[in-house]
CSV table of C-alpha atoms and ligand atoms in Angstrom, one decimal:
chain,number,residue,atom,x,y,z
C,932,MET,CA,-6.1,-21.1,-5.3
C,933,TYR,CA,-8.4,-19.1,-7.5
C,934,THR,CA,-8.2,-19.7,-11.2
C,935,GLN,CA,-9.5,-18.6,-14.5
C,936,SER,CA,-11.6,-21.8,-14.5
C,937,PHE,CA,-13.9,-20.4,-11.8
C,938,SER,CA,-17.1,-21.3,-13.5
C,939,VAL,CA,-19.7,-18.7,-14.4
C,940,PRO,CA,-22.8,-19.7,-16.2
C,941,ASP,CA,-23.4,-17.8,-19.5
C,942,ASN,CA,-26.4,-15.9,-18.3
C,943,ALA,CA,-26.1,-16.1,-14.6
C,944,GLY,CA,-28.3,-13.5,-12.9
C,945,GLN,CA,-29.6,-11.9,-16.0
C,946,LYS,CA,-33.0,-13.7,-16.3
C,947,ASN,CA,-35.0,-12.2,-13.5
C,948,VAL,CA,-34.6,-8.5,-14.3
C,949,ALA,CA,-36.7,-6.9,-17.1
C,950,ALA,CA,-35.1,-4.7,-19.7
C,951,VAL,CA,-35.2,-1.0,-18.6
C,952,PRO,CA,-37.9,1.0,-20.4
C,953,SER,CA,-36.0,3.5,-22.5
C,954,THR,CA,-36.7,6.7,-24.3
C,955,GLU,CA,-33.8,5.9,-26.8
C,956,ASN,CA,-34.3,4.7,-30.4
C,957,PRO,CA,-36.5,1.5,-29.9
C,958,GLU,CA,-34.8,-0.4,-32.8
C,959,LEU,CA,-31.3,0.3,-31.5
C,960,MET,CA,-32.4,-0.6,-28.0
C,961,ALA,CA,-34.0,-3.8,-29.2
C,962,ALA,CA,-30.8,-4.8,-31.0
C,963,PHE,CA,-28.7,-4.0,-27.9
C,964,ASP,CA,-31.0,-6.0,-25.6
C,965,ALA,CA,-30.9,-8.9,-28.0
C,966,ARG,CA,-27.2,-8.9,-28.0
C,967,ILE,CA,-27.1,-8.8,-24.2
C,968,ASP,CA,-29.6,-11.6,-23.9
C,969,ALA,CA,-27.5,-13.7,-26.3
C,970,ASP,CA,-24.5,-13.1,-24.0
C,971,GLY,CA,-22.8,-11.2,-26.8
C,972,ARG,CA,-20.1,-8.5,-26.3
C,973,ILE,CA,-20.6,-4.7,-26.8
C,974,GLU,CA,-17.6,-3.0,-28.3
C,975,PRO,CA,-16.7,0.8,-28.2
C,976,GLN,CA,-18.0,1.5,-31.8
C,977,ASP,CA,-21.4,-0.2,-31.1
C,978,TRP,CA,-24.5,1.7,-30.1
C,979,MET,CA,-25.3,1.5,-26.4
C,980,PRO,CA,-27.9,3.2,-24.2
C,981,ASP,CA,-26.6,6.2,-22.2
C,982,ALA,CA,-27.3,4.5,-18.9
C,983,TYR,CA,-25.2,1.4,-19.8
C,984,ARG,CA,-22.3,3.8,-20.8
C,985,LYS,CA,-22.6,5.7,-17.6
C,986,THR,CA,-22.7,2.6,-15.4
C,987,LEU,CA,-19.6,1.3,-17.1
C,988,VAL,CA,-17.7,4.5,-16.7
C,989,ARG,CA,-18.7,4.6,-13.1
C,990,GLN,CA,-17.6,1.1,-12.3
C,991,ILE,CA,-14.5,0.9,-14.5
C,992,SER,CA,-13.1,4.3,-13.4
C,993,GLN,CA,-13.8,3.4,-9.7
C,994,HIS,CA,-12.1,0.1,-10.3
C,995,ALA,CA,-9.1,2.0,-11.8
C,996,HIS,CA,-9.0,4.4,-8.9
C,997,SER,CA,-8.9,1.4,-6.5
C,998,GLU,CA,-5.9,0.0,-8.2
C,999,ILE,CA,-4.0,3.3,-8.1
C,1000,VAL,CA,-4.9,4.2,-4.5
C,1001,GLY,CA,-4.4,0.5,-3.6
C,1002,MET,CA,-0.7,1.0,-4.4
C,1003,LEU,CA,-0.3,3.3,-1.4
C,1004,PRO,CA,-0.8,1.0,1.7
C,1005,GLU,CA,1.6,-1.6,0.4
C,1006,GLY,CA,4.0,1.0,-1.3
C,1007,ASN,CA,4.6,2.3,2.2
C,1008,TRP,CA,6.4,-1.0,3.0
C,1009,ILE,CA,8.7,-1.2,0.0
C,1010,SER,CA,11.5,0.6,1.9
C,1011,ARG,CA,10.9,-1.6,5.0
C,1012,ALA,CA,10.6,-5.1,3.4
C,1013,PRO,CA,12.5,-7.6,5.6
C,1014,SER,CA,14.6,-9.0,2.8
C,1015,LEU,CA,15.8,-8.4,-0.8
C,1016,LYS,CA,13.5,-11.2,-2.0
C,1017,ARG,CA,10.4,-9.7,-0.3
C,1018,LYS,CA,11.3,-6.2,-1.5
C,1019,ALA,CA,11.6,-7.4,-5.2
C,1020,ILE,CA,8.2,-9.2,-4.9
C,1021,LEU,CA,6.5,-6.2,-3.4
C,1022,ILE,CA,7.9,-3.8,-6.0
C,1023,ALA,CA,6.7,-6.1,-8.7
C,1024,LYS,CA,3.2,-6.4,-7.1
C,1025,VAL,CA,2.8,-2.7,-6.6
C,1026,GLN,CA,3.9,-2.0,-10.1
C,1027,ASP,CA,1.3,-4.5,-11.4
C,1028,GLU,CA,-1.4,-2.6,-9.6
C,1029,GLY,CA,-0.3,0.6,-11.3
C,1030,GLY,CA,-0.5,-1.3,-14.6
C,1031,HIS,CA,-4.1,-2.5,-13.8
C,1032,GLY,CA,-5.1,1.1,-13.2
C,1033,LEU,CA,-3.7,2.1,-16.6
C,1034,TYR,CA,-5.5,-0.7,-18.5
C,1035,LEU,CA,-8.7,0.2,-16.7
C,1036,TYR,CA,-8.5,3.9,-17.4
C,1037,SER,CA,-7.9,3.0,-21.0
C,1038,ALA,CA,-10.9,0.7,-21.1
C,1039,ALA,CA,-13.0,3.6,-19.6
C,1040,GLU,CA,-11.6,6.1,-22.1
C,1041,THR,CA,-13.1,3.9,-24.9
C,1042,LEU,CA,-16.5,5.0,-23.6
C,1043,GLY,CA,-15.8,8.7,-24.3
C,1044,THR,CA,-14.7,9.9,-20.9
C,1045,SER,CA,-11.2,11.4,-20.7
C,1046,ARG,CA,-8.5,10.4,-18.2
C,1047,ASP,CA,-8.5,14.0,-16.9
C,1048,GLN,CA,-12.2,13.8,-16.2
C,1049,MET,CA,-11.8,10.6,-14.3
C,1050,LEU,CA,-8.8,11.9,-12.3
C,1051,GLU,CA,-10.7,15.0,-11.5
C,1052,GLY,CA,-13.5,12.8,-10.0
C,1053,LEU,CA,-11.0,11.0,-7.8
C,1054,HIS,CA,-9.0,14.1,-6.7
C,1055,SER,CA,-12.1,16.1,-5.8
C,1056,GLY,CA,-13.4,13.2,-3.7
C,1057,LYS,CA,-16.5,12.7,-5.9
C,1058,ALA,CA,-15.5,9.3,-7.3
C,1059,LYS,CA,-15.3,6.2,-5.1
C,1060,TYR,CA,-12.6,3.7,-4.7
C,1061,SER,CA,-12.5,0.5,-2.7
C,1062,SER,CA,-13.1,1.1,1.0
C,1063,ILE,CA,-10.3,-1.4,2.0
C,1064,PHE,CA,-7.5,1.1,1.1
C,1065,ASN,CA,-8.6,3.6,3.7
C,1066,TYR,CA,-7.2,1.5,6.5
C,1067,PRO,CA,-3.6,1.7,7.7
C,1068,THR,CA,-0.9,-1.0,7.2
C,1069,LEU,CA,0.6,-1.2,10.6
C,1070,ASN,CA,3.0,-4.1,10.4
C,1071,TRP,CA,4.8,-6.3,7.8
C,1072,ALA,CA,2.2,-9.0,8.2
C,1073,ASP,CA,-0.4,-6.5,6.8
C,1074,VAL,CA,1.4,-6.8,3.5
C,1075,GLY,CA,0.9,-10.6,3.5
C,1076,VAL,CA,-2.7,-10.3,4.6
C,1077,ILE,CA,-3.4,-7.8,1.8
C,1078,GLY,CA,-2.1,-10.3,-0.7
C,1079,TRP,CA,-4.0,-13.3,0.8
C,1080,LEU,CA,-7.3,-11.6,1.7
C,1081,VAL,CA,-7.6,-8.3,-0.2
C,1082,ASP,CA,-6.3,-9.7,-3.5
C,1083,GLY,CA,-8.2,-13.0,-2.7
C,1084,ALA,CA,-11.4,-11.0,-2.4
C,1085,ALA,CA,-10.5,-9.0,-5.5
C,1086,ILE,CA,-10.0,-12.1,-7.6
C,1087,MET,CA,-13.3,-13.6,-6.4
C,1088,ASN,CA,-15.0,-10.4,-7.6
C,1089,GLN,CA,-13.0,-9.9,-10.7
C,1090,ILE,CA,-13.0,-13.4,-12.4
C,1091,PRO,CA,-16.7,-13.0,-13.3
C,1092,LEU,CA,-15.8,-9.6,-14.8
C,1093,CYS,CA,-13.7,-11.4,-17.4
C,1094,ARG,CA,-17.1,-12.3,-18.8
C,1095,CYS,CA,-18.5,-8.8,-18.6
C,1096,SER,CA,-20.6,-7.7,-21.6
C,1097,TYR,CA,-18.3,-4.7,-22.4
C,1098,GLY,CA,-15.4,-6.1,-24.5
C,1099,PRO,CA,-12.6,-3.8,-23.5
C,1100,TYR,CA,-13.4,-4.3,-19.7
C,1101,SER,CA,-13.7,-8.0,-20.0
C,1102,ARG,CA,-10.4,-8.3,-21.9
C,1103,ALA,CA,-8.5,-6.1,-19.5
C,1104,MET,CA,-9.8,-8.3,-16.6
C,1105,VAL,CA,-8.2,-11.5,-18.0
C,1106,ARG,CA,-4.7,-10.2,-17.5
C,1107,VAL,CA,-5.6,-8.4,-14.3
C,1108,CYS,CA,-6.9,-11.7,-12.8
C,1109,LYS,CA,-3.8,-13.6,-13.8
C,1110,GLU,CA,-1.6,-11.1,-12.0
C,1111,GLU,CA,-3.9,-10.9,-9.0
C,1112,SER,CA,-3.5,-14.7,-8.7
C,1113,PHE,CA,0.2,-14.2,-8.3
C,1114,HIS,CA,-0.4,-11.4,-5.7
C,1115,GLN,CA,-2.7,-13.7,-3.7
C,1116,ARG,CA,-0.2,-16.5,-3.7
C,1117,GLN,CA,2.8,-14.4,-2.7
C,1118,GLY,CA,0.8,-13.0,0.2
C,1119,TYR,CA,-0.2,-16.4,1.4
C,1120,GLU,CA,3.3,-17.7,1.1
C,1121,ALA,CA,4.8,-14.8,3.0
C,1122,LEU,CA,2.3,-15.5,5.8
C,1123,LEU,CA,3.1,-19.2,5.8
C,1124,VAL,CA,6.8,-18.3,6.4
C,1125,MET,CA,5.9,-16.0,9.2
C,1126,MET,CA,3.7,-18.6,10.9
C,1127,GLN,CA,6.6,-21.0,10.9
C,1128,GLY,CA,8.7,-18.3,12.6
C,1129,THR,CA,8.7,-16.9,16.1
C,1130,GLU,CA,5.8,-16.4,18.5
C,1131,ALA,CA,6.0,-12.6,17.8
C,1132,GLN,CA,5.7,-13.2,14.1
C,1133,ARG,CA,2.7,-15.4,14.5
C,1134,ALA,CA,1.1,-12.7,16.7
C,1135,MET,CA,1.7,-10.1,14.0
C,1136,VAL,CA,-0.1,-12.3,11.5
C,1137,GLN,CA,-3.0,-12.9,13.8
C,1138,ASP,CA,-3.2,-9.2,14.6
C,1139,ALA,CA,-3.3,-8.3,10.9
C,1140,VAL,CA,-6.0,-10.8,10.2
C,1141,ASN,CA,-8.1,-9.5,13.1
C,1142,ARG,CA,-7.9,-6.0,11.8
C,1143,LEU,CA,-8.5,-6.7,8.1
C,1144,TRP,CA,-11.0,-9.7,8.0
C,1145,TRP,CA,-14.2,-7.7,8.3
C,1146,LYS,CA,-13.0,-4.9,6.0
C,1147,CYS,CA,-12.3,-7.6,3.3
C,1148,LEU,CA,-15.9,-9.0,3.6
C,1149,ALA,CA,-17.2,-5.4,3.1
C,1150,MET,CA,-15.1,-5.1,-0.2
C,1151,PHE,CA,-17.9,-7.0,-2.0
C,1152,GLY,CA,-20.2,-4.1,-1.5
C,1153,PRO,CA,-23.5,-3.7,0.4
C,1154,PRO,CA,-25.9,-6.7,0.9
C,1155,ASP,CA,-27.9,-7.4,-2.3
C,1156,ALA,CA,-31.1,-6.0,-0.8
C,1157,ASP,CA,-29.3,-2.6,-0.3
C,1158,SER,CA,-27.3,-2.6,-3.5
C,1159,PRO,CA,-28.9,0.0,-5.8
C,1160,ASN,CA,-26.8,-0.8,-8.9
C,1161,SER,CA,-26.9,-4.6,-8.8
C,1162,ALA,CA,-30.1,-5.5,-10.6
C,1163,GLN,CA,-29.3,-3.3,-13.6
C,1164,GLY,CA,-25.7,-4.4,-13.6
C,1165,MET,CA,-26.8,-8.1,-13.7
C,1166,ARG,CA,-29.4,-7.5,-16.3
C,1167,TRP,CA,-26.7,-5.9,-18.6
C,1168,GLY,CA,-24.2,-8.7,-18.0
C,1169,ILE,CA,-21.7,-6.3,-16.3
C,1170,LYS,CA,-22.1,-8.1,-13.0
C,1171,ARG,CA,-22.5,-11.9,-13.2
C,1172,ILE,CA,-22.7,-12.9,-9.5
C,1173,SER,CA,-24.2,-10.8,-6.7
C,1174,ASN,CA,-22.4,-9.1,-3.9
C,1175,ASP,CA,-23.7,-11.6,-1.3
C,1176,GLU,CA,-23.0,-14.7,-3.4
C,1177,LEU,CA,-19.4,-13.6,-4.0
C,1178,ARG,CA,-18.9,-12.8,-0.3
C,1179,GLN,CA,-20.2,-16.2,0.6
C,1180,LYS,CA,-17.8,-17.9,-2.0
C,1181,PHE,CA,-14.9,-15.9,-0.5
C,1182,VAL,CA,-15.8,-17.0,3.1
C,1183,ASP,CA,-16.1,-20.6,2.0
C,1184,ALA,CA,-12.8,-20.6,0.1
C,1185,THR,CA,-10.9,-18.7,2.9
C,1186,VAL,CA,-11.8,-20.8,6.0
C,1187,PRO,CA,-9.8,-23.9,5.0
C,1188,GLN,CA,-6.9,-21.6,4.0
C,1189,ALA,CA,-6.9,-20.0,7.4
C,1190,LYS,CA,-6.8,-23.5,9.0
C,1191,VAL,CA,-3.7,-24.5,6.9
C,1192,LEU,CA,-2.1,-21.2,7.9
C,1193,GLY,CA,-3.0,-21.7,11.6
C,1194,VAL,CA,-4.8,-18.4,12.2
C,1195,THR,CA,-8.2,-17.7,13.7
C,1196,LEU,CA,-10.8,-15.7,11.7
C,1197,PRO,CA,-12.2,-13.1,14.2
C,1198,ASP,CA,-15.8,-14.2,14.0
C,1199,PRO,CA,-17.4,-16.2,16.8
C,1200,ASP,CA,-20.5,-16.9,14.5
C,1201,LEU,CA,-18.4,-18.5,11.7
C,1202,LYS,CA,-19.4,-22.1,11.4
C,1203,TRP,CA,-20.3,-24.7,8.8
C,1204,ASN,CA,-24.0,-24.9,8.0
C,1205,GLU,CA,-24.7,-28.5,6.8
C,1206,ALA,CA,-28.1,-27.6,5.4
C,1207,ARG,CA,-26.8,-24.7,3.3
C,1208,GLN,CA,-23.5,-26.3,2.5
C,1209,HIS,CA,-21.8,-23.0,3.3
C,1210,TYR,CA,-20.2,-21.3,6.2
C,1211,ASP,CA,-22.5,-19.0,8.2
C,1212,TYR,CA,-20.8,-15.8,9.3
C,1213,GLY,CA,-21.6,-12.8,11.6
C,1214,GLN,CA,-22.8,-9.3,11.0
C,1215,ILE,CA,-20.7,-6.9,9.0
C,1216,ASP,CA,-20.6,-3.3,10.4
C,1217,TRP,CA,-22.3,-1.5,7.5
C,1218,GLN,CA,-22.3,1.8,9.3
C,1219,GLU,CA,-18.6,1.7,9.5
C,1220,PHE,CA,-18.4,0.7,5.8
C,1221,TRP,CA,-20.5,3.6,4.7
C,1222,ASN,CA,-18.7,6.0,6.9
C,1223,THR,CA,-15.4,5.0,5.2
C,1224,VAL,CA,-17.0,5.1,1.7
C,1225,GLU,CA,-18.2,8.6,2.4
C,1226,GLY,CA,-14.7,9.8,3.1
C,1227,ASN,CA,-14.4,9.5,6.9
C,1228,GLY,CA,-12.3,6.3,7.3
C,1229,PRO,CA,-9.0,6.4,9.1
C,1230,CYS,CA,-6.9,7.1,6.0
C,1231,ASN,CA,-9.2,8.6,3.4
C,1232,LYS,CA,-7.8,12.1,3.7
C,1233,GLU,CA,-4.2,10.9,3.7
C,1234,ARG,CA,-4.7,8.7,0.7
C,1235,LEU,CA,-6.3,11.4,-1.4
C,1236,ALA,CA,-3.7,14.0,-0.4
C,1237,THR,CA,-0.9,11.6,-1.4
C,1238,ARG,CA,-2.6,11.0,-4.8
C,1239,VAL,CA,-3.2,14.7,-5.5
C,1240,LYS,CA,0.4,15.5,-4.6
C,1241,ALA,CA,1.8,12.8,-6.8
C,1242,HIS,CA,-0.4,14.0,-9.7
C,1243,ASN,CA,0.7,17.6,-9.2
C,1244,ASP,CA,4.4,16.7,-8.8
C,1245,GLY,CA,4.1,14.8,-12.2
C,1246,GLN,CA,2.8,17.9,-14.0
C,1247,TRP,CA,6.2,18.7,-15.5
C,1248,VAL,CA,6.4,15.2,-17.0
C,1249,ARG,CA,3.1,15.7,-18.8
C,1250,ASP,CA,4.1,19.2,-19.9
C,1251,ALA,CA,7.4,17.9,-21.3
C,1252,ALA,CA,5.7,15.0,-23.1
C,1253,LEU,CA,3.1,17.5,-24.7
C,1254,ALA,CA,5.9,19.9,-25.6
C,1255,TYR,CA,7.8,17.1,-27.3
C,1256,THR,CA,4.7,16.0,-29.2
C,1257,ARG,CA,4.1,19.6,-30.4
C,1258,LYS,CA,7.7,19.9,-31.5
C,1259,GLN,CA,7.5,16.6,-33.5
C,1260,GLN,CA,4.2,17.7,-35.1
C,1261,GLN,CA,5.7,21.1,-36.1
C,1262,ARG,CA,8.8,19.4,-37.6
C,1263,ALA,CA,6.6,17.0,-39.6
C,1264,GLN,CA,4.5,19.9,-40.9
C,1265,LYS,CA,7.7,21.8,-41.9
C,1266,GLU,CA,9.0,18.8,-43.7
C,1267,ALA,CA,5.7,18.2,-45.5
C,1268,ALA,CA,5.5,21.9,-46.7
Q,1455,BYC,N1,-15.8,0.4,-1.5
Q,1455,BYC,O1,-25.0,-0.9,-5.8
Q,1455,BYC,P1,-23.6,-1.4,-5.4
Q,1455,BYC,C1,-7.8,-4.4,-6.0
Q,1455,BYC,C2,-20.3,1.6,-3.7
Q,1455,BYC,S1,-8.8,-3.1,-6.2
Q,1455,BYC,C3,-16.2,1.6,-2.0
Q,1455,BYC,O2,-23.5,-2.8,-4.9
Q,1455,BYC,P2,-22.0,-1.9,-7.7
Q,1455,BYC,C4,-6.4,-4.2,-5.5
Q,1455,BYC,C5,-20.7,1.5,-5.1
Q,1455,BYC,O3,-19.7,2.0,-6.0
Q,1455,BYC,C6,-10.4,-3.9,-6.1
Q,1455,BYC,N2,-17.4,1.8,-2.5
Q,1455,BYC,O4,-22.6,-1.0,-6.5
Q,1455,BYC,C7,-5.7,-3.1,-5.8
Q,1455,BYC,C8,-22.0,2.2,-5.2
Q,1455,BYC,O5,-21.7,3.6,-5.2
Q,1455,BYC,P3,-22.0,4.5,-6.5
Q,1455,BYC,C9,-11.5,-3.0,-6.6
Q,1455,BYC,C10,-18.2,0.7,-2.7
Q,1455,BYC,O6,-21.2,-1.1,-8.6
Q,1455,BYC,C11,-4.5,-2.9,-5.2
Q,1455,BYC,C12,-22.6,1.9,-3.8
Q,1455,BYC,O7,-21.5,1.5,-3.0
Q,1455,BYC,N3,-12.4,-3.8,-7.4
Q,1455,BYC,O8,-8.2,-5.5,-6.3
Q,1455,BYC,O9,-23.2,-2.7,-8.4
Q,1455,BYC,C13,-3.9,-3.8,-4.3
Q,1455,BYC,C14,-23.6,0.9,-3.8
Q,1455,BYC,O10,-23.0,-0.4,-4.2
Q,1455,BYC,C15,-17.8,-0.6,-2.3
Q,1455,BYC,C16,-13.4,-3.3,-8.1
Q,1455,BYC,O11,-13.5,-2.1,-8.2
Q,1455,BYC,C17,-16.5,-0.7,-1.7
Q,1455,BYC,N4,-16.0,-1.9,-1.3
Q,1455,BYC,O12,-21.1,-3.0,-7.0
Q,1455,BYC,C18,-4.6,-5.0,-4.0
Q,1455,BYC,C19,-14.2,-4.3,-8.9
Q,1455,BYC,N5,-18.7,-1.5,-2.6
Q,1455,BYC,O13,-21.0,4.0,-7.5
Q,1455,BYC,C20,-5.9,-5.2,-4.6
Q,1455,BYC,C21,-15.2,-3.7,-9.9
Q,1455,BYC,C22,-19.8,-0.8,-3.1
Q,1455,BYC,O14,-23.4,4.2,-7.0
Q,1455,BYC,N6,-16.3,-3.2,-9.2
Q,1455,BYC,N7,-19.4,0.5,-3.2
Q,1455,BYC,O15,-21.7,5.9,-6.1
Q,1455,BYC,C23,-17.4,-3.9,-8.8
Q,1455,BYC,O16,-17.4,-5.1,-9.0
Q,1455,BYC,C24,-18.6,-3.2,-8.3
Q,1455,BYC,O17,-18.5,-1.9,-8.6
Q,1455,BYC,C25,-18.8,-3.4,-6.7
Q,1455,BYC,C26,-20.0,-2.6,-6.2
Q,1455,BYC,C27,-19.0,-4.9,-6.4
Q,1455,BYC,C28,-17.5,-2.9,-6.0
């Protein structure tokens, strides 16, 4: 449904933002700007302005946190999956999300920020993670809808990141997108099966779509006009397509999928606009979005408490691994002496 071939022009969005005036070394800055303008890649050993480094650490670590916290709403359903097949698929998917978090933390570490610093940001509530994971998963159809719509929105946003100017992030995203594509398909297939089932199953699917549709549209971030980071992110080739353009692409791709599935998207204003060659859609509740991003959504506290507990419960594993490494080093030193 979404593929790696999703086409992104080389310099989409970069042209209309001037380079930031900088107090950094002008020669290094000029070389950096020239590489960005030529759509080159920046690697960890390359010089980069502090603000570029900070933006990347912010975005990549938040992305990593989203993958890790994103394991929780679906993880809740592993023990209640309706069949062995669905359980095996769900375990594999949730495990993939954990893997995505690890690649992304590793990519962010190449920028000089430690995993401990990033986790401290998450656990103290300072760092953000995707708003979508602060809503409950009330029935089995939610798991299918997360695959279809949440992973679908994630792929739409993440395929352009495979062309991000920072090498380690862009390379991590290639594998992440391939796996997200499987996640999206498994969710859609699970829903297709439910829609061919009983009236009660069809009602569950519709209920899940009704609850999650608007939250998925908000995943793309605030409207372009209210997005403080977009212009600079585009200029630096981190973001390639704006929040609103990606949201529109997602709506356009999803409407025909909803028709095939036989569900209604809960938006009376959703209709094809012949002049724009896009679907028009209604107003997103941005106040509700910001309230959730600021920590006051229905599950924010529960999600963070679960993550902090898992981290604390795993302390003995980290202690044991460090003790083992120390023992190995001491043995090597003794042998060398
Ligand atoms: N939720 O200026 P803007 C997944 C924040 S996980 C929370 O537009 P930017 C999956 C934003 O951070 C998918 N916060 O920012 C896993 C910024 O605050 P700060 C996660 C949001 O960075 C498991 C402020 O609002 N994907 O796929 O230019 C199971 C202003 O926004 C959100 C990624 O993380 C939000 N929805 O653009 C299933 C992709 N939106 O940082 C699936 C990588 C915005 O200034 N990230 N904010 O304090 C990105 O592409 C960009 O960071 C965003 C935001 C498009 C999200």
